[in-house]
Amino acid sequence: LPRLFHSSRYSARRSIVGGTGSGKSYTARGLVERLLKAKGRVGIIDPTGVWYGLRMKPDGKGAGFPVIMFGGDHSDVPLNETAGRVIGQAVATTHQSWVIDTSALKSKAAERRFMLDFLDAIFEANREDLTLVVDEADRFSPQRMNPESARLHERMEEIVRRGRVRGFTPWLI
């Protein structure tokens, strides 16, 4: 863990694996908080709506980290399934850290449409270091795929395998 922050490229690809309720997201949040304290740029894909807590201190009584919230119940900017490309281009060209909360999208199909456009856009436009944290990564790159999710899986795989040249450091939970 101490080696995590010894370079300007904070880390290599990471995965956090465990059963339901084992503390995967909790562990990732601790690591993300360290990155944010070190002024690292972090983007989080949050299909469960829990990462808004980064904006609060642990006691819930004060401001935490200045991350922009897209979507969910605590959003600065609402999401709809057709906004993926626009939001992806915006976050790829900012130095700000952000959370994409897809929990309020109406269906898994809507979430997949948004995410495919979003990932296409950030892959094309991002050129600066970005730790991309994908919570519940199996939703976007499942083991068993139908034709509809194959393109999304391919984009996730491209970011994980070849994203380093575009500044990505993917963490999959």
Short mmCIF file of N, CA and C in Angstrom, two decimals:
data_model
loop_
_atom_site.label_atom_id
_atom_site.label_comp_id
_atom_site.label_asym_id
_atom_site.label_seq_id
_atom_site.Cartn_x
_atom_site.Cartn_y
_atom_site.Cartn_z
N LEU A 1 0.80 -1.21 0.00
CA LEU A 1 0.00 0.00 0.00
C LEU A 1 0.84 1.27 0.00
N PRO A 2 1.92 1.39 0.78
CA PRO A 2 2.69 2.63 0.75
C PRO A 2 3.25 2.96 -0.63
N ARG A 3 3.55 1.94 -1.44
CA ARG A 3 4.09 2.17 -2.78
C ARG A 3 3.05 2.78 -3.71
N LEU A 4 1.79 2.78 -3.31
CA LEU A 4 0.69 3.24 -4.14
C LEU A 4 0.90 4.67 -4.64
N PHE A 5 1.57 5.50 -3.86
CA PHE A 5 1.64 6.92 -4.18
C PHE A 5 3.06 7.40 -4.46
N HIS A 6 3.97 6.52 -4.82
CA HIS A 6 5.35 6.91 -5.01
C HIS A 6 5.67 7.47 -6.39
N SER A 7 4.75 7.43 -7.31
CA SER A 7 5.03 7.94 -8.65
C SER A 7 3.93 8.91 -9.06
N SER A 8 4.19 9.65 -10.13
CA SER A 8 3.17 10.57 -10.62
C SER A 8 1.99 9.78 -11.19
N ARG A 9 2.23 8.60 -11.68
CA ARG A 9 1.15 7.70 -12.10
C ARG A 9 0.89 6.81 -10.91
N TYR A 10 -0.08 7.16 -10.12
CA TYR A 10 -0.27 6.63 -8.77
C TYR A 10 -0.19 5.12 -8.67
N SER A 11 -0.64 4.39 -9.64
CA SER A 11 -0.61 2.94 -9.52
C SER A 11 -0.86 2.30 -10.87
N ALA A 12 -0.75 1.01 -10.87
CA ALA A 12 -1.11 0.23 -12.05
C ALA A 12 -2.57 -0.18 -11.93
N ARG A 13 -3.01 -0.97 -12.87
CA ARG A 13 -4.37 -1.50 -12.79
C ARG A 13 -4.56 -2.20 -11.45
N ARG A 14 -5.75 -2.05 -10.89
CA ARG A 14 -6.07 -2.68 -9.62
C ARG A 14 -7.43 -3.35 -9.71
N SER A 15 -7.59 -4.39 -8.93
CA SER A 15 -8.92 -4.96 -8.76
C SER A 15 -9.10 -5.26 -7.28
N ILE A 16 -10.31 -5.06 -6.83
CA ILE A 16 -10.67 -5.38 -5.46
C ILE A 16 -11.81 -6.38 -5.57
N VAL A 17 -11.55 -7.58 -5.10
CA VAL A 17 -12.48 -8.69 -5.30
C VAL A 17 -12.89 -9.25 -3.94
N GLY A 18 -14.15 -9.58 -3.80
CA GLY A 18 -14.64 -10.19 -2.58
C GLY A 18 -16.12 -10.45 -2.69
N GLY A 19 -16.65 -11.12 -1.71
CA GLY A 19 -18.08 -11.41 -1.69
C GLY A 19 -18.90 -10.20 -1.29
N THR A 20 -20.21 -10.33 -1.41
CA THR A 20 -21.13 -9.28 -1.03
C THR A 20 -20.92 -8.92 0.44
N GLY A 21 -20.79 -7.63 0.72
CA GLY A 21 -20.64 -7.18 2.10
C GLY A 21 -19.26 -7.37 2.69
N SER A 22 -18.26 -7.70 1.89
CA SER A 22 -16.92 -7.96 2.42
C SER A 22 -16.06 -6.71 2.58
N GLY A 23 -16.56 -5.55 2.15
CA GLY A 23 -15.81 -4.31 2.34
C GLY A 23 -15.04 -3.83 1.12
N LYS A 24 -15.42 -4.29 -0.06
CA LYS A 24 -14.71 -3.88 -1.28
C LYS A 24 -14.82 -2.38 -1.50
N SER A 25 -16.02 -1.85 -1.48
CA SER A 25 -16.21 -0.41 -1.72
C SER A 25 -15.60 0.41 -0.59
N TYR A 26 -15.68 -0.08 0.63
CA TYR A 26 -15.08 0.61 1.78
C TYR A 26 -13.56 0.71 1.61
N THR A 27 -12.95 -0.39 1.19
CA THR A 27 -11.51 -0.40 0.94
C THR A 27 -11.16 0.57 -0.18
N ALA A 28 -11.91 0.52 -1.26
CA ALA A 28 -11.66 1.42 -2.39
C ALA A 28 -11.80 2.87 -1.97
N ARG A 29 -12.81 3.16 -1.15
CA ARG A 29 -13.01 4.54 -0.71
C ARG A 29 -11.80 5.05 0.07
N GLY A 30 -11.24 4.22 0.94
CA GLY A 30 -10.04 4.63 1.68
C GLY A 30 -8.89 4.95 0.74
N LEU A 31 -8.70 4.14 -0.29
CA LEU A 31 -7.64 4.39 -1.27
C LEU A 31 -7.92 5.65 -2.08
N VAL A 32 -9.18 5.83 -2.47
CA VAL A 32 -9.56 7.03 -3.23
C VAL A 32 -9.34 8.28 -2.39
N GLU A 33 -9.68 8.24 -1.12
CA GLU A 33 -9.46 9.39 -0.24
C GLU A 33 -7.99 9.77 -0.20
N ARG A 34 -7.12 8.76 -0.17
CA ARG A 34 -5.67 9.04 -0.19
C ARG A 34 -5.28 9.72 -1.50
N LEU A 35 -5.80 9.25 -2.61
CA LEU A 35 -5.51 9.88 -3.90
C LEU A 35 -5.98 11.32 -3.92
N LEU A 36 -7.20 11.55 -3.43
CA LEU A 36 -7.73 12.92 -3.43
C LEU A 36 -6.92 13.83 -2.52
N LYS A 37 -6.49 13.33 -1.38
CA LYS A 37 -5.63 14.14 -0.49
C LYS A 37 -4.31 14.48 -1.17
N ALA A 38 -3.83 13.58 -2.01
CA ALA A 38 -2.58 13.81 -2.74
C ALA A 38 -2.81 14.61 -4.02
N LYS A 39 -4.03 15.14 -4.19
CA LYS A 39 -4.42 15.94 -5.35
C LYS A 39 -4.45 15.14 -6.64
N GLY A 40 -4.68 13.85 -6.53
CA GLY A 40 -4.85 13.00 -7.71
C GLY A 40 -6.21 13.25 -8.34
N ARG A 41 -6.30 12.97 -9.61
CA ARG A 41 -7.56 13.11 -10.34
C ARG A 41 -8.23 11.74 -10.39
N VAL A 42 -9.47 11.69 -9.89
CA VAL A 42 -10.19 10.43 -9.75
C VAL A 42 -11.56 10.56 -10.39
N GLY A 43 -11.95 9.54 -11.15
CA GLY A 43 -13.30 9.43 -11.67
C GLY A 43 -13.89 8.12 -11.17
N ILE A 44 -15.11 8.18 -10.67
CA ILE A 44 -15.74 7.00 -10.09
C ILE A 44 -17.04 6.72 -10.82
N ILE A 45 -17.22 5.48 -11.23
CA ILE A 45 -18.49 5.04 -11.80
C ILE A 45 -19.20 4.26 -10.71
N ASP A 46 -20.36 4.77 -10.31
CA ASP A 46 -21.07 4.29 -9.13
C ASP A 46 -22.49 3.88 -9.48
N PRO A 47 -22.73 2.61 -9.74
CA PRO A 47 -24.09 2.19 -10.05
C PRO A 47 -24.98 1.99 -8.83
N THR A 48 -24.44 2.13 -7.63
CA THR A 48 -25.23 1.87 -6.43
C THR A 48 -25.62 3.13 -5.66
N GLY A 49 -25.05 4.27 -6.00
CA GLY A 49 -25.42 5.52 -5.34
C GLY A 49 -24.81 5.73 -3.97
N VAL A 50 -23.63 5.17 -3.70
CA VAL A 50 -23.04 5.30 -2.37
C VAL A 50 -21.81 6.22 -2.31
N TRP A 51 -21.25 6.58 -3.45
CA TRP A 51 -20.00 7.34 -3.43
C TRP A 51 -20.18 8.82 -3.16
N TYR A 52 -21.42 9.33 -3.07
CA TYR A 52 -21.63 10.74 -2.74
C TYR A 52 -20.99 11.09 -1.40
N GLY A 53 -20.80 10.09 -0.55
CA GLY A 53 -20.21 10.33 0.77
C GLY A 53 -18.82 10.95 0.73
N LEU A 54 -18.14 10.89 -0.41
CA LEU A 54 -16.83 11.54 -0.52
C LEU A 54 -16.93 13.04 -0.26
N ARG A 55 -18.10 13.61 -0.50
CA ARG A 55 -18.26 15.05 -0.33
C ARG A 55 -18.48 15.46 1.12
N MET A 56 -18.54 14.48 2.02
CA MET A 56 -18.74 14.75 3.44
C MET A 56 -17.58 14.20 4.25
N LYS A 57 -17.32 14.83 5.37
CA LYS A 57 -16.35 14.28 6.31
C LYS A 57 -16.93 12.99 6.87
N PRO A 58 -16.09 12.10 7.38
CA PRO A 58 -16.60 10.83 7.89
C PRO A 58 -17.69 10.96 8.95
N ASP A 59 -17.66 12.05 9.73
CA ASP A 59 -18.70 12.24 10.75
C ASP A 59 -19.99 12.81 10.17
N GLY A 60 -19.98 13.14 8.87
CA GLY A 60 -21.16 13.68 8.21
C GLY A 60 -21.43 15.14 8.53
N LYS A 61 -20.51 15.80 9.24
CA LYS A 61 -20.73 17.19 9.69
C LYS A 61 -19.72 18.14 9.08
N GLY A 62 -19.64 18.17 7.80
CA GLY A 62 -18.74 19.10 7.15
C GLY A 62 -18.39 18.63 5.75
N ALA A 63 -17.76 19.53 5.04
CA ALA A 63 -17.41 19.24 3.65
C ALA A 63 -16.24 18.28 3.58
N GLY A 64 -16.34 17.36 2.64
CA GLY A 64 -15.27 16.42 2.36
C GLY A 64 -14.48 16.87 1.15
N PHE A 65 -14.45 16.05 0.13
CA PHE A 65 -13.67 16.34 -1.07
C PHE A 65 -14.55 17.02 -2.13
N PRO A 66 -13.97 17.92 -2.89
CA PRO A 66 -14.74 18.65 -3.91
C PRO A 66 -14.89 17.85 -5.21
N VAL A 67 -15.69 16.81 -5.17
CA VAL A 67 -15.95 16.02 -6.36
C VAL A 67 -17.29 16.45 -6.96
N ILE A 68 -17.36 16.44 -8.27
CA ILE A 68 -18.61 16.78 -8.95
C ILE A 68 -19.45 15.51 -9.04
N MET A 69 -20.72 15.62 -8.68
CA MET A 69 -21.63 14.48 -8.71
C MET A 69 -22.53 14.58 -9.94
N PHE A 70 -22.48 13.56 -10.78
CA PHE A 70 -23.37 13.45 -11.93
C PHE A 70 -24.34 12.32 -11.65
N GLY A 71 -25.63 12.64 -11.60
CA GLY A 71 -26.65 11.62 -11.39
C GLY A 71 -26.87 11.27 -9.94
N GLY A 72 -27.89 10.46 -9.70
CA GLY A 72 -28.20 10.01 -8.36
C GLY A 72 -28.96 11.05 -7.55
N ASP A 73 -29.21 10.71 -6.30
CA ASP A 73 -30.01 11.57 -5.41
C ASP A 73 -29.26 12.79 -4.93
N HIS A 74 -27.94 12.83 -5.07
CA HIS A 74 -27.13 13.93 -4.54
C HIS A 74 -26.40 14.67 -5.66
N SER A 75 -26.98 14.70 -6.84
CA SER A 75 -26.26 15.19 -8.01
C SER A 75 -26.15 16.71 -8.09
N ASP A 76 -25.05 17.13 -8.68
CA ASP A 76 -24.89 18.52 -9.12
C ASP A 76 -25.48 18.66 -10.51
N VAL A 77 -25.34 17.59 -11.29
CA VAL A 77 -25.82 17.55 -12.67
C VAL A 77 -26.59 16.25 -12.85
N PRO A 78 -27.86 16.31 -13.28
CA PRO A 78 -28.62 15.08 -13.46
C PRO A 78 -28.12 14.28 -14.66
N LEU A 79 -28.42 12.98 -14.66
CA LEU A 79 -28.08 12.10 -15.79
C LEU A 79 -29.35 11.70 -16.51
N ASN A 80 -29.22 11.55 -17.81
CA ASN A 80 -30.23 10.80 -18.56
C ASN A 80 -29.46 9.91 -19.52
N GLU A 81 -30.10 8.90 -20.02
CA GLU A 81 -29.39 7.88 -20.78
C GLU A 81 -28.77 8.38 -22.07
N THR A 82 -29.17 9.56 -22.56
CA THR A 82 -28.60 10.08 -23.80
C THR A 82 -27.47 11.08 -23.58
N ALA A 83 -27.10 11.33 -22.33
CA ALA A 83 -26.09 12.35 -22.03
C ALA A 83 -24.68 11.80 -21.88
N GLY A 84 -24.47 10.52 -22.12
CA GLY A 84 -23.17 9.91 -21.87
C GLY A 84 -22.02 10.56 -22.62
N ARG A 85 -22.20 10.83 -23.90
CA ARG A 85 -21.12 11.43 -24.69
C ARG A 85 -20.77 12.83 -24.21
N VAL A 86 -21.77 13.65 -23.96
CA VAL A 86 -21.54 15.04 -23.53
C VAL A 86 -20.83 15.06 -22.18
N ILE A 87 -21.31 14.27 -21.24
CA ILE A 87 -20.69 14.25 -19.91
C ILE A 87 -19.29 13.64 -19.99
N GLY A 88 -19.11 12.61 -20.79
CA GLY A 88 -17.79 12.02 -20.97
C GLY A 88 -16.78 13.01 -21.51
N GLN A 89 -17.17 13.79 -22.51
CA GLN A 89 -16.27 14.80 -23.06
C GLN A 89 -15.94 15.87 -22.02
N ALA A 90 -16.93 16.25 -21.23
CA ALA A 90 -16.72 17.28 -20.21
C ALA A 90 -15.75 16.81 -19.14
N VAL A 91 -15.95 15.61 -18.60
CA VAL A 91 -15.08 15.16 -17.51
C VAL A 91 -13.68 14.79 -18.01
N ALA A 92 -13.57 14.41 -19.27
CA ALA A 92 -12.26 14.05 -19.81
C ALA A 92 -11.35 15.26 -19.97
N THR A 93 -11.93 16.44 -20.04
CA THR A 93 -11.14 17.64 -20.29
C THR A 93 -11.06 18.56 -19.07
N THR A 94 -11.48 18.07 -17.91
CA THR A 94 -11.38 18.87 -16.70
C THR A 94 -10.36 18.25 -15.75
N HIS A 95 -9.82 19.06 -14.87
CA HIS A 95 -8.88 18.56 -13.86
C HIS A 95 -9.60 18.12 -12.60
N GLN A 96 -10.90 18.30 -12.57
CA GLN A 96 -11.73 18.00 -11.40
C GLN A 96 -11.98 16.50 -11.27
N SER A 97 -12.09 16.04 -10.04
CA SER A 97 -12.51 14.66 -9.80
C SER A 97 -14.03 14.60 -9.82
N TRP A 98 -14.58 13.43 -10.11
CA TRP A 98 -16.02 13.32 -10.32
C TRP A 98 -16.53 11.93 -10.00
N VAL A 99 -17.86 11.86 -9.82
CA VAL A 99 -18.57 10.60 -9.62
C VAL A 99 -19.72 10.56 -10.62
N ILE A 100 -19.84 9.45 -11.34
CA ILE A 100 -20.99 9.20 -12.21
C ILE A 100 -21.86 8.18 -11.49
N ASP A 101 -23.01 8.63 -11.00
CA ASP A 101 -23.94 7.77 -10.25
C ASP A 101 -25.08 7.38 -11.19
N THR A 102 -25.08 6.13 -11.62
CA THR A 102 -26.09 5.65 -12.57
C THR A 102 -27.29 5.00 -11.87
N SER A 103 -27.35 5.09 -10.54
CA SER A 103 -28.38 4.36 -9.80
C SER A 103 -29.80 4.81 -10.11
N ALA A 104 -29.99 6.04 -10.58
CA ALA A 104 -31.34 6.54 -10.84
C ALA A 104 -31.78 6.34 -12.30
N LEU A 105 -30.91 5.81 -13.15
CA LEU A 105 -31.35 5.52 -14.51
C LEU A 105 -32.41 4.43 -14.45
N LYS A 106 -33.36 4.50 -15.36
CA LYS A 106 -34.58 3.69 -15.25
C LYS A 106 -34.43 2.19 -15.50
N SER A 107 -33.40 1.77 -16.20
CA SER A 107 -33.25 0.35 -16.51
C SER A 107 -31.77 0.02 -16.75
N LYS A 108 -31.47 -1.26 -16.75
CA LYS A 108 -30.11 -1.69 -17.08
C LYS A 108 -29.77 -1.33 -18.51
N ALA A 109 -30.74 -1.39 -19.39
CA ALA A 109 -30.50 -1.01 -20.80
C ALA A 109 -30.15 0.47 -20.89
N ALA A 110 -30.84 1.31 -20.14
CA ALA A 110 -30.53 2.75 -20.13
C ALA A 110 -29.13 2.98 -19.57
N GLU A 111 -28.79 2.26 -18.52
CA GLU A 111 -27.46 2.37 -17.92
C GLU A 111 -26.39 1.95 -18.94
N ARG A 112 -26.63 0.86 -19.65
CA ARG A 112 -25.66 0.40 -20.66
C ARG A 112 -25.49 1.43 -21.78
N ARG A 113 -26.60 2.01 -22.25
CA ARG A 113 -26.51 3.03 -23.31
C ARG A 113 -25.69 4.23 -22.84
N PHE A 114 -26.01 4.71 -21.64
CA PHE A 114 -25.26 5.84 -21.09
C PHE A 114 -23.78 5.50 -20.99
N MET A 115 -23.47 4.36 -20.39
CA MET A 115 -22.08 4.00 -20.13
C MET A 115 -21.29 3.78 -21.42
N LEU A 116 -21.87 3.20 -22.43
CA LEU A 116 -21.14 3.00 -23.68
C LEU A 116 -20.76 4.35 -24.28
N ASP A 117 -21.70 5.27 -24.36
CA ASP A 117 -21.40 6.61 -24.90
C ASP A 117 -20.39 7.33 -24.01
N PHE A 118 -20.56 7.22 -22.70
CA PHE A 118 -19.66 7.87 -21.76
C PHE A 118 -18.24 7.34 -21.90
N LEU A 119 -18.08 6.02 -21.87
CA LEU A 119 -16.74 5.43 -21.97
C LEU A 119 -16.09 5.70 -23.32
N ASP A 120 -16.89 5.67 -24.39
CA ASP A 120 -16.35 6.03 -25.71
C ASP A 120 -15.77 7.45 -25.67
N ALA A 121 -16.52 8.38 -25.09
CA ALA A 121 -16.10 9.78 -25.07
C ALA A 121 -14.86 10.00 -24.21
N ILE A 122 -14.82 9.42 -23.01
CA ILE A 122 -13.62 9.68 -22.19
C ILE A 122 -12.41 8.96 -22.77
N PHE A 123 -12.61 7.80 -23.40
CA PHE A 123 -11.48 7.12 -24.00
C PHE A 123 -10.90 7.96 -25.15
N GLU A 124 -11.76 8.58 -25.92
CA GLU A 124 -11.30 9.40 -27.04
C GLU A 124 -10.65 10.71 -26.58
N ALA A 125 -11.18 11.32 -25.52
CA ALA A 125 -10.77 12.69 -25.15
C ALA A 125 -9.76 12.78 -24.01
N ASN A 126 -9.68 11.80 -23.12
CA ASN A 126 -8.81 11.92 -21.95
C ASN A 126 -7.35 11.81 -22.34
N ARG A 127 -6.51 12.71 -21.79
CA ARG A 127 -5.08 12.65 -22.03
C ARG A 127 -4.28 12.87 -20.75
N GLU A 128 -4.93 13.15 -19.64
CA GLU A 128 -4.23 13.38 -18.38
C GLU A 128 -4.47 12.22 -17.44
N ASP A 129 -3.59 12.08 -16.45
CA ASP A 129 -3.72 10.99 -15.49
C ASP A 129 -5.11 10.99 -14.87
N LEU A 130 -5.75 9.84 -14.88
CA LEU A 130 -7.07 9.66 -14.29
C LEU A 130 -7.16 8.26 -13.71
N THR A 131 -7.35 8.18 -12.41
CA THR A 131 -7.66 6.90 -11.79
C THR A 131 -9.15 6.70 -11.97
N LEU A 132 -9.51 5.70 -12.74
CA LEU A 132 -10.91 5.41 -13.05
C LEU A 132 -11.35 4.23 -12.20
N VAL A 133 -12.20 4.50 -11.21
CA VAL A 133 -12.70 3.49 -10.30
C VAL A 133 -14.08 3.05 -10.79
N VAL A 134 -14.21 1.77 -11.07
CA VAL A 134 -15.49 1.23 -11.55
C VAL A 134 -16.03 0.29 -10.48
N ASP A 135 -16.99 0.79 -9.71
CA ASP A 135 -17.62 -0.04 -8.69
C ASP A 135 -18.63 -0.95 -9.38
N GLU A 136 -18.79 -2.15 -8.86
CA GLU A 136 -19.68 -3.15 -9.46
C GLU A 136 -19.33 -3.34 -10.94
N ALA A 137 -18.05 -3.52 -11.21
CA ALA A 137 -17.54 -3.60 -12.59
C ALA A 137 -18.20 -4.70 -13.40
N ASP A 138 -18.67 -5.74 -12.74
CA ASP A 138 -19.31 -6.83 -13.47
C ASP A 138 -20.59 -6.39 -14.18
N ARG A 139 -21.17 -5.27 -13.77
CA ARG A 139 -22.36 -4.75 -14.48
C ARG A 139 -22.00 -4.25 -15.87
N PHE A 140 -20.76 -3.82 -16.04
CA PHE A 140 -20.33 -3.23 -17.30
C PHE A 140 -19.45 -4.16 -18.12
N SER A 141 -19.03 -5.26 -17.52
CA SER A 141 -18.22 -6.25 -18.21
C SER A 141 -18.53 -7.62 -17.63
N PRO A 142 -19.74 -8.11 -17.89
CA PRO A 142 -20.18 -9.36 -17.26
C PRO A 142 -19.49 -10.58 -17.84
N GLN A 143 -19.46 -11.65 -17.06
CA GLN A 143 -18.90 -12.90 -17.55
C GLN A 143 -19.80 -13.51 -18.63
N ARG A 144 -21.09 -13.43 -18.42
CA ARG A 144 -22.04 -13.94 -19.41
C ARG A 144 -22.66 -12.75 -20.12
N MET A 145 -22.40 -12.67 -21.41
CA MET A 145 -22.83 -11.51 -22.17
C MET A 145 -23.91 -11.84 -23.16
N ASN A 146 -24.80 -10.89 -23.33
CA ASN A 146 -25.72 -10.96 -24.45
C ASN A 146 -25.19 -10.00 -25.51
N PRO A 147 -25.68 -10.04 -26.71
CA PRO A 147 -25.16 -9.16 -27.77
C PRO A 147 -25.22 -7.67 -27.41
N GLU A 148 -26.23 -7.31 -26.62
CA GLU A 148 -26.40 -5.90 -26.25
C GLU A 148 -25.25 -5.38 -25.37
N SER A 149 -24.71 -6.22 -24.52
CA SER A 149 -23.65 -5.77 -23.62
C SER A 149 -22.25 -6.02 -24.17
N ALA A 150 -22.12 -6.65 -25.33
CA ALA A 150 -20.80 -6.98 -25.88
C ALA A 150 -19.98 -5.73 -26.20
N ARG A 151 -20.59 -4.70 -26.77
CA ARG A 151 -19.84 -3.47 -27.09
C ARG A 151 -19.34 -2.77 -25.83
N LEU A 152 -20.18 -2.75 -24.79
CA LEU A 152 -19.78 -2.13 -23.53
C LEU A 152 -18.60 -2.91 -22.92
N HIS A 153 -18.68 -4.21 -22.96
CA HIS A 153 -17.58 -5.05 -22.48
C HIS A 153 -16.29 -4.76 -23.26
N GLU A 154 -16.40 -4.65 -24.57
CA GLU A 154 -15.21 -4.35 -25.39
C GLU A 154 -14.59 -3.02 -25.02
N ARG A 155 -15.41 -2.00 -24.76
CA ARG A 155 -14.87 -0.68 -24.38
C ARG A 155 -14.21 -0.75 -23.00
N MET A 156 -14.83 -1.45 -22.06
CA MET A 156 -14.22 -1.60 -20.74
C MET A 156 -12.88 -2.31 -20.86
N GLU A 157 -12.85 -3.36 -21.65
CA GLU A 157 -11.62 -4.11 -21.83
C GLU A 157 -10.53 -3.24 -22.46
N GLU A 158 -10.91 -2.41 -23.42
CA GLU A 158 -9.92 -1.52 -24.06
C GLU A 158 -9.36 -0.52 -23.06
N ILE A 159 -10.20 0.03 -22.22
CA ILE A 159 -9.72 0.97 -21.20
C ILE A 159 -8.77 0.27 -20.24
N VAL A 160 -9.13 -0.93 -19.80
CA VAL A 160 -8.29 -1.66 -18.85
C VAL A 160 -6.97 -2.07 -19.48
N ARG A 161 -7.01 -2.59 -20.71
CA ARG A 161 -5.80 -3.12 -21.32
C ARG A 161 -4.92 -2.07 -22.00
N ARG A 162 -5.53 -1.05 -22.61
CA ARG A 162 -4.77 -0.10 -23.40
C ARG A 162 -4.94 1.35 -22.97
N GLY A 163 -5.67 1.57 -21.90
CA GLY A 163 -5.97 2.93 -21.47
C GLY A 163 -4.79 3.70 -20.91
N ARG A 164 -3.74 3.01 -20.52
CA ARG A 164 -2.58 3.69 -19.93
C ARG A 164 -2.02 4.77 -20.85
N VAL A 165 -2.02 4.54 -22.16
CA VAL A 165 -1.48 5.53 -23.10
C VAL A 165 -2.35 6.78 -23.16
N ARG A 166 -3.56 6.70 -22.65
CA ARG A 166 -4.45 7.85 -22.62
C ARG A 166 -4.64 8.38 -21.20
N GLY A 167 -3.79 7.93 -20.28
CA GLY A 167 -3.80 8.46 -18.92
C GLY A 167 -4.60 7.65 -17.92
N PHE A 168 -5.26 6.58 -18.33
CA PHE A 168 -6.13 5.82 -17.42
C PHE A 168 -5.35 4.88 -16.52
N THR A 169 -5.73 4.85 -15.26
CA THR A 169 -5.34 3.83 -14.33
C THR A 169 -6.63 3.23 -13.80
N PRO A 170 -7.07 2.10 -14.35
CA PRO A 170 -8.36 1.54 -13.94
C PRO A 170 -8.26 0.72 -12.65
N TRP A 171 -9.27 0.92 -11.81
CA TRP A 171 -9.47 0.09 -10.61
C TRP A 171 -10.87 -0.52 -10.75
N LEU A 172 -10.94 -1.82 -10.74
CA LEU A 172 -12.22 -2.51 -10.89
C LEU A 172 -12.60 -3.15 -9.55
N ILE A 173 -13.82 -2.89 -9.13
CA ILE A 173 -14.33 -3.44 -7.88
C ILE A 173 -15.44 -4.41 -8.23
#
